[in-house]
Coordinates of C-alpha atoms in Angstrom, one line a residue:
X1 CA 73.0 0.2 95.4
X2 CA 73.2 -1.8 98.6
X3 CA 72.1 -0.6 101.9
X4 CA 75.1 -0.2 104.5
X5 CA 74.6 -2.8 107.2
X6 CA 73.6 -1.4 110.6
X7 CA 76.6 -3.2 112.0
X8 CA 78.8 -1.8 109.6
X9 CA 77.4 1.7 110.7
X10 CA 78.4 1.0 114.2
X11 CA 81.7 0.1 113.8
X12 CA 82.3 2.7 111.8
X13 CA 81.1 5.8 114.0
X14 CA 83.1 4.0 116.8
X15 CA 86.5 4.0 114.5
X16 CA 86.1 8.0 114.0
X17 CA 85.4 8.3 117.6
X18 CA 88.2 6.4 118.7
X19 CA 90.8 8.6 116.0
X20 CA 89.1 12.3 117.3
X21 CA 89.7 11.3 120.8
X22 CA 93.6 9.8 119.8
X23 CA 93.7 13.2 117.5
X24 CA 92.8 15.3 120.7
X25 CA 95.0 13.1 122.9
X26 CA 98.1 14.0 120.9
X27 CA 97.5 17.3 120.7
X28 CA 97.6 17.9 124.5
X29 CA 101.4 17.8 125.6
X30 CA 101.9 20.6 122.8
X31 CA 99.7 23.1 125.0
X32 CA 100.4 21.5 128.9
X33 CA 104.3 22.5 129.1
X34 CA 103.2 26.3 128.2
X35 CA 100.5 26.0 130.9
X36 CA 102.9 24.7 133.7
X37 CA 105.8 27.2 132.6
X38 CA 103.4 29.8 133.0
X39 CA 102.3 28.9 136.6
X40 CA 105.7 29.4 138.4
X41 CA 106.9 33.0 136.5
X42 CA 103.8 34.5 138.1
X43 CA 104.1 32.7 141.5
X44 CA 107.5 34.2 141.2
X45 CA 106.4 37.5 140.8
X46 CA 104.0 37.6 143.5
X47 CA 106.3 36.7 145.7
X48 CA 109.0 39.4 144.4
X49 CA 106.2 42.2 145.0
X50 CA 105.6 40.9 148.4
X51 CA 109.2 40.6 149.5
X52 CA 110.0 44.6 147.9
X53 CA 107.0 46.0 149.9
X54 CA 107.5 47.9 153.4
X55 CA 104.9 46.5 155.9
X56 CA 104.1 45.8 159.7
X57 CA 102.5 48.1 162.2
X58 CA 103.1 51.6 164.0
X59 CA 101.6 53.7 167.0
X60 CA 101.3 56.6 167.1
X61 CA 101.5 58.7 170.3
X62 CA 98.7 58.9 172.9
X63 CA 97.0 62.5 172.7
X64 CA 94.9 63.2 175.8
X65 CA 91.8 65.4 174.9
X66 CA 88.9 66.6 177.3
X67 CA 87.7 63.0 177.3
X68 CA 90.3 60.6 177.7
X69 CA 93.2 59.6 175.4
X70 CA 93.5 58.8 171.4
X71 CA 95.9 56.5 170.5
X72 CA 95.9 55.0 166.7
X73 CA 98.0 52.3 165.3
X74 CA 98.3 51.9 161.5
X75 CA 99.5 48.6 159.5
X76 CA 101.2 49.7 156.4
X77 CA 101.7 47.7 153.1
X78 CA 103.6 48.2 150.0
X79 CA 104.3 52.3 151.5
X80 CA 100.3 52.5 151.6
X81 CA 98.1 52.0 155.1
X82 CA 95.7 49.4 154.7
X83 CA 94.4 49.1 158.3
X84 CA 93.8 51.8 160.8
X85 CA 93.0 51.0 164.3
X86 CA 92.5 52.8 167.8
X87 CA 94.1 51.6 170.5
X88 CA 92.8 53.9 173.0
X89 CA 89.7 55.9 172.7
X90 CA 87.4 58.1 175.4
X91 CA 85.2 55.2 177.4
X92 CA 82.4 55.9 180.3
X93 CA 78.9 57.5 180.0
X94 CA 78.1 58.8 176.9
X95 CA 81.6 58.6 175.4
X96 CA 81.0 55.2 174.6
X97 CA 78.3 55.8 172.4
X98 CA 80.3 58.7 170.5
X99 CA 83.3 56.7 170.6
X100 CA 81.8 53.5 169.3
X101 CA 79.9 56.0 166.1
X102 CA 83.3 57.9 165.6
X103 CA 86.0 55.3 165.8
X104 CA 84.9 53.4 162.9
X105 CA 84.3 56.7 160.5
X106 CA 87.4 58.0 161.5
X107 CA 89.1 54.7 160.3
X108 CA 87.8 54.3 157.3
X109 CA 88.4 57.4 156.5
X110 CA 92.7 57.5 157.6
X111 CA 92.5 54.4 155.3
X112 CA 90.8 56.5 152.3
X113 CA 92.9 59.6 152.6
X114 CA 96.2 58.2 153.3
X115 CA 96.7 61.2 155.5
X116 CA 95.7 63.1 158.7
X117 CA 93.8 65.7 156.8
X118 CA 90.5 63.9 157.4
X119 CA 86.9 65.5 158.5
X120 CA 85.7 65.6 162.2
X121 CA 82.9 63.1 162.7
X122 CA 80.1 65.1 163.5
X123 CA 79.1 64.9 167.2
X124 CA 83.0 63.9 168.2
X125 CA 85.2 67.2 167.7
X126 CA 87.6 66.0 170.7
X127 CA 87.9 62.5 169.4
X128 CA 88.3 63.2 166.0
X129 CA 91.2 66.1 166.6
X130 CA 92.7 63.7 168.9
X131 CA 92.5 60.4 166.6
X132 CA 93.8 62.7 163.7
X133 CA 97.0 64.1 165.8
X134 CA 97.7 60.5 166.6
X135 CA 97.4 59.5 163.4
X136 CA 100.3 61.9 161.9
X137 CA 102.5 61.0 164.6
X138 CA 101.8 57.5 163.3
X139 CA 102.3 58.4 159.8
X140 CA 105.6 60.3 161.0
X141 CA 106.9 57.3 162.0
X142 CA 106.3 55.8 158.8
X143 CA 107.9 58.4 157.1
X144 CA 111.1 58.9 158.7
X145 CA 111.4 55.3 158.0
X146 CA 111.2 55.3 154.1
X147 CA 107.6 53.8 153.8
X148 CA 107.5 50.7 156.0
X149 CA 106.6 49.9 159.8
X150 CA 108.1 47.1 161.7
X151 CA 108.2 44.8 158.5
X152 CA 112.2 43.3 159.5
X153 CA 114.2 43.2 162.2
X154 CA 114.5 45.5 165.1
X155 CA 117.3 48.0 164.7
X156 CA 120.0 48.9 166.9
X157 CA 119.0 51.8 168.9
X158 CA 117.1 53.5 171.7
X159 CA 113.6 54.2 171.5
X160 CA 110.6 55.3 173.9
X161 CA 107.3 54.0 173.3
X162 CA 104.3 56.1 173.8
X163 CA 102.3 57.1 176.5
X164 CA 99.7 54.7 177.8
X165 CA 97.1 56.1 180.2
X166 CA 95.9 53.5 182.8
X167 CA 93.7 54.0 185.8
X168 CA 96.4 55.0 188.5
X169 CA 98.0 57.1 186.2
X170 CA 100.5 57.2 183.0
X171 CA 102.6 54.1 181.9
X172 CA 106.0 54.5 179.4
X173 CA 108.8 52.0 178.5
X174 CA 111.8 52.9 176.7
X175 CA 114.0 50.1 175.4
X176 CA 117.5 49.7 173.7
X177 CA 118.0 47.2 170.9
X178 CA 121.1 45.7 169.8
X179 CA 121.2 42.5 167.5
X180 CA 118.1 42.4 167.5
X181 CA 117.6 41.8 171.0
X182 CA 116.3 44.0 174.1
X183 CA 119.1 44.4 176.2
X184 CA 117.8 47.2 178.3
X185 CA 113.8 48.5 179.4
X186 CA 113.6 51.0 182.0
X187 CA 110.6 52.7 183.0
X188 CA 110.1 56.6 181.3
X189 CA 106.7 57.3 183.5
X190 CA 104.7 54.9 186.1
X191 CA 101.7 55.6 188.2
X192 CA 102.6 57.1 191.4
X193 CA 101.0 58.0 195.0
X194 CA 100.0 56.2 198.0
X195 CA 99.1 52.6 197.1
X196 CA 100.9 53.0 193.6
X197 CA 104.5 53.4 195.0
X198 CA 104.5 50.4 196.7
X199 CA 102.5 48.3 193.5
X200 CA 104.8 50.1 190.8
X201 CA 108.4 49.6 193.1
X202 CA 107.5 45.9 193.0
X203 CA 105.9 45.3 189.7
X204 CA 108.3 47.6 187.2
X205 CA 111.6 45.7 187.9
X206 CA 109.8 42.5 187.0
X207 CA 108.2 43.9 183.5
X208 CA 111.2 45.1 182.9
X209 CA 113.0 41.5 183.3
X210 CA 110.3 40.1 181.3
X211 CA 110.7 42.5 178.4
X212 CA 114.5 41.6 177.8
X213 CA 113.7 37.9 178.2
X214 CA 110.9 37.8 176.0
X215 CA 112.7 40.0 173.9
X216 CA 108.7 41.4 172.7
X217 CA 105.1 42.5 174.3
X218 CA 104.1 39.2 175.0
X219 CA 104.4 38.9 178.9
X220 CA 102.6 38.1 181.4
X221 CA 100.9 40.6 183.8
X222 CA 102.7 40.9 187.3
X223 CA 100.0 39.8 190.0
X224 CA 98.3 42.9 191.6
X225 CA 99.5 44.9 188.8
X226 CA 96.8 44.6 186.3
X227 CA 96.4 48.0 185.3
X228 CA 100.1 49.4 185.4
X229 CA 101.1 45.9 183.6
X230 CA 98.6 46.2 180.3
X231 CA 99.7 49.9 180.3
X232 CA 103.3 48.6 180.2
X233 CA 103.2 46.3 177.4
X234 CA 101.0 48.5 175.5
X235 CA 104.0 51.3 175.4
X236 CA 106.3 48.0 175.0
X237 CA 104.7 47.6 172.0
X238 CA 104.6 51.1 170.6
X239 CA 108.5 51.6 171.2
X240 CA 109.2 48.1 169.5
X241 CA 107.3 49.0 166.6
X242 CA 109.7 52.4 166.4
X243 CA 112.5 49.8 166.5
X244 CA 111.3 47.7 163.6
X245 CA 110.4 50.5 161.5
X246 CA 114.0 51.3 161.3
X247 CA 114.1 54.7 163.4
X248 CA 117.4 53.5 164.8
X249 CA 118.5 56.1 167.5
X250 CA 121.9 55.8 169.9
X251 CA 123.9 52.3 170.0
X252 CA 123.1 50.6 172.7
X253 CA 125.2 51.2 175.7
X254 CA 125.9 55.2 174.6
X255 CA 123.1 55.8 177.6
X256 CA 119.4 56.3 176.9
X257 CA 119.0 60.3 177.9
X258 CA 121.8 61.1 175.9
X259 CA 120.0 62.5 172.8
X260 CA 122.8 61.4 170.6
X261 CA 123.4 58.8 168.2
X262 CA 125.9 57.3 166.5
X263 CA 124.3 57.2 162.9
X264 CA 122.7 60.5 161.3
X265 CA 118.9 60.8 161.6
X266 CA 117.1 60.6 158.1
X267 CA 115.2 64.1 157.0
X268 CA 111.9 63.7 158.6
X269 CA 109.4 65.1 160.9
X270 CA 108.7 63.3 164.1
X271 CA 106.4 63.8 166.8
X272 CA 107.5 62.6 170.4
X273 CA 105.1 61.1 173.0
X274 CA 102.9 63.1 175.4
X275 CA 104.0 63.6 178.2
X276 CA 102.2 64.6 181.3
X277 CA 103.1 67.3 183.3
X278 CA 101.4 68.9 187.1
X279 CA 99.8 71.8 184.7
X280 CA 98.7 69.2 181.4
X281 CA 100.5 67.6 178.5
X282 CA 103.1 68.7 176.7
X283 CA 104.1 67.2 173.8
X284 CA 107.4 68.3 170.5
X285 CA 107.3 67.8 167.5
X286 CA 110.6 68.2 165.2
X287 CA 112.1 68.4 161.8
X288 CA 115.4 66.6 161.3
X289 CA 117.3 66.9 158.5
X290 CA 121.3 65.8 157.6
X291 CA 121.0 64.9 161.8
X292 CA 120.3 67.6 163.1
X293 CA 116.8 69.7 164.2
X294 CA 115.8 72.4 161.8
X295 CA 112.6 73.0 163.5
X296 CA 110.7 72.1 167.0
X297 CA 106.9 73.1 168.0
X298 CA 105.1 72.4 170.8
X299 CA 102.3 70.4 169.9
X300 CA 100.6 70.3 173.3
X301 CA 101.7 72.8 175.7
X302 CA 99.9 73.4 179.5
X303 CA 97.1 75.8 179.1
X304 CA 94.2 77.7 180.9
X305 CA 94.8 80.7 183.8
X306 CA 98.5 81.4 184.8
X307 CA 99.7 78.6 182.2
X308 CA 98.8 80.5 178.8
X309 CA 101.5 83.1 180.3
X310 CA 104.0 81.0 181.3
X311 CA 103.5 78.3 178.2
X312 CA 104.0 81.2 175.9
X313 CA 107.1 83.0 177.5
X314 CA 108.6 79.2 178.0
X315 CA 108.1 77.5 174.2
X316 CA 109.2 79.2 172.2
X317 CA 112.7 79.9 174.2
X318 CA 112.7 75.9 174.2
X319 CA 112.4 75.2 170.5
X320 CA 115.2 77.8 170.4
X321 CA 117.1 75.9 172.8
X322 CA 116.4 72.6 171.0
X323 CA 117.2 73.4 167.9
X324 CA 120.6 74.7 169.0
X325 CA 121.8 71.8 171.0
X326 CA 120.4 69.1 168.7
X327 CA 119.6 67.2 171.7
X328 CA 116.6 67.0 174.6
X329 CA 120.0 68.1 177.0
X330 CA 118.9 71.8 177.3
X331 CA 118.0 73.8 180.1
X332 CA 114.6 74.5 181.7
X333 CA 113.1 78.0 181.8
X334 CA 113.0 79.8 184.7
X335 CA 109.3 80.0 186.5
X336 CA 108.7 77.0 184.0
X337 CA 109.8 73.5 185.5
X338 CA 107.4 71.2 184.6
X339 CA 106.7 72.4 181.2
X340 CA 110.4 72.3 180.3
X341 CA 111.1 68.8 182.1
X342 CA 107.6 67.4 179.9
X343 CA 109.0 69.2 176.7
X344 CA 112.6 67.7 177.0
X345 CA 110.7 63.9 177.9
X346 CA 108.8 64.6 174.8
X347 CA 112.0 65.7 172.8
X348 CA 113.8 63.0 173.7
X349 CA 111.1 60.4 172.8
X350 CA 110.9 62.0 169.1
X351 CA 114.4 62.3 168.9
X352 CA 114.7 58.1 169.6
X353 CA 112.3 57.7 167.0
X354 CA 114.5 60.6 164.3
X355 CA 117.6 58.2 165.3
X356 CA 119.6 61.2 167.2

């Protein structure tokens, strides 16, 4: 037998090359179309998931404790909270060391339970009961509008943003939307006394201009007005975030204070801002359901000395009275002024976010 040439061998491992590679050449368009079909159905998807889920942010009211205000904001996703956030914490001295521990633990841990009932962080009882009394009103918020926060457009309605607490004293903004706009913001609470008349007469009528104008937060301070002009657009913020979150109240131009709306409120519990009275905070908290209250609690009330008389005599006539005329238009309680004029403030600012 003769022996194959070497040349011969060469050619001939370079003819099967050449056919596997033409083999494996035809082959691919068979598999590629599958492939690229398969691409855009779950880029489709994705994007179905994202445009069905709630999301955007909400604040939750400022609660003042023995150190200085909690305030937490929460960005919710798909109905869940995915981010938890203070926006005001106790600062100065040793509460910045607690405060700087706590925050953080605290959360984590709103993020975890998907709820207020979280545990105090050791070494911050008054932060911790203050973040987590924040956080339901947050969570109310959420609630009463079916799972999301702020993720479309701002509804048509009146809504008060929460309290911020500033250096001089306590800053709140209440807003009306209609089309989406800012037609109205008026001034719920401003620092006041000596030096702060004269700053908050001059400086209030111009965040107020800018607010319609800008139509969101993002204005400029007023010069000489540092303090009362962060606490403004941080109360700004809070009450647009009610207005995106759907918790449409009274059309606009059916007047602010008149704790009545022209669609029904959704069943829901809502907790209104604090608000600050001569004898301490007083803050309501009330369950809505078919538009109208079924329940209202006090969930700050002024306490200590003559107050613990007069705070329980007073509340519980004012729930009554709240729940009767489904509105914050109720009278005060004799040998009580302050607390009733803070509880009606409050009940006005949860019923803005209930939508009556």
């Amino acid at each position: 037998m003769k022996k194959s040439h070497p040349i011969r061998r060469v050619v001939l491992a370079t003819a099967a090359t050449v056919s596997g590679v033409v083999l494996l050449l035809s082959l691919k368009p068979a598999t590629d179309p599958a492939g690229a079909a398969a691409a855009p159905q779950a880029g489709a998807s994705a994007q179905g998931g994202a445009a069905a889920a709630g999301s955007g942010t909400v604040t939750g009211s400022a609660v003042q404790t023995q150190y200085g205000p909690v305030q937490v904001r929460l960005t919710v996703s798909n109905g869940k909270v995915t981010q938890a956030e203070t926006v005001q914490a106790p600062k100065g001295g040793r509460s910045d060391q607690i405060t700087a521990d706590a925050v953080p633990k605290l959360n984590q841990a709103a993020v975890a339970a998907q709820s207020a009932e979280i545990d105090a962080v050791s070494g911050a009882t008054y932060t911790s009961a203050g973040y987590k009394q924040s956080l339901q009103s947050a969570l109310d918020q959420v609630k009463a509008s079916g799972g999301s926060a702020g993720g479309g457009a701002a509804q048509a309605g009146t809504f008060t943003g929460a309290v911020a607490q500033t250096q001089y004293g306590p800053v709140q903004v209440r807003v009306t939307v209609s089309g989406g706009k800012i037609t109205k913001a008026e001034t719920v609470q401003a620092p006041k006394g000596g030096r702060s008349d004269q700053i908050t007469a001059d400086a209030v009528p111009k965040l107020n201009q800018a607010a319609m104008a800008a139509g969101s937060a993002d204005i400029d301070a007023v010069s000489g007005a540092t303090y009362t002009s962060a606490g403004y657009k941080q109360s700004l913020q809070s009450a647009l975030d009610q207005a995106k979150a759907g918790g449409g109240s009274a059309e606009a131009g059916s007047g602010a204070g008149a704790g009545s709306g022209s669609g029904a409120a959704q069943a829901s519990t809502v907790t209104g801002a604090v608000a600050q009275t001569q004898y301490g905070p007083v803050q309501v908290r009330i369950t809505v359901s078919g538009g109208k209250i079924t329940k209202a609690e006090a969930v700050q009330a002024p306490k200590g000395g003559r107050s613990d008389q007069i705070t329980s005599d007073s509340v519980p006539k004012l729930n009554q009275a709240a729940v009767a005329a489904g509105s914050a238009d109720i009278d005060a309680v004799s040998g009580a002024t302050y607390t009733s004029a803070g509880y009606k403030q409050s009940l006005q600012s949860a019923l803005d976010q209930a939508g009556g």
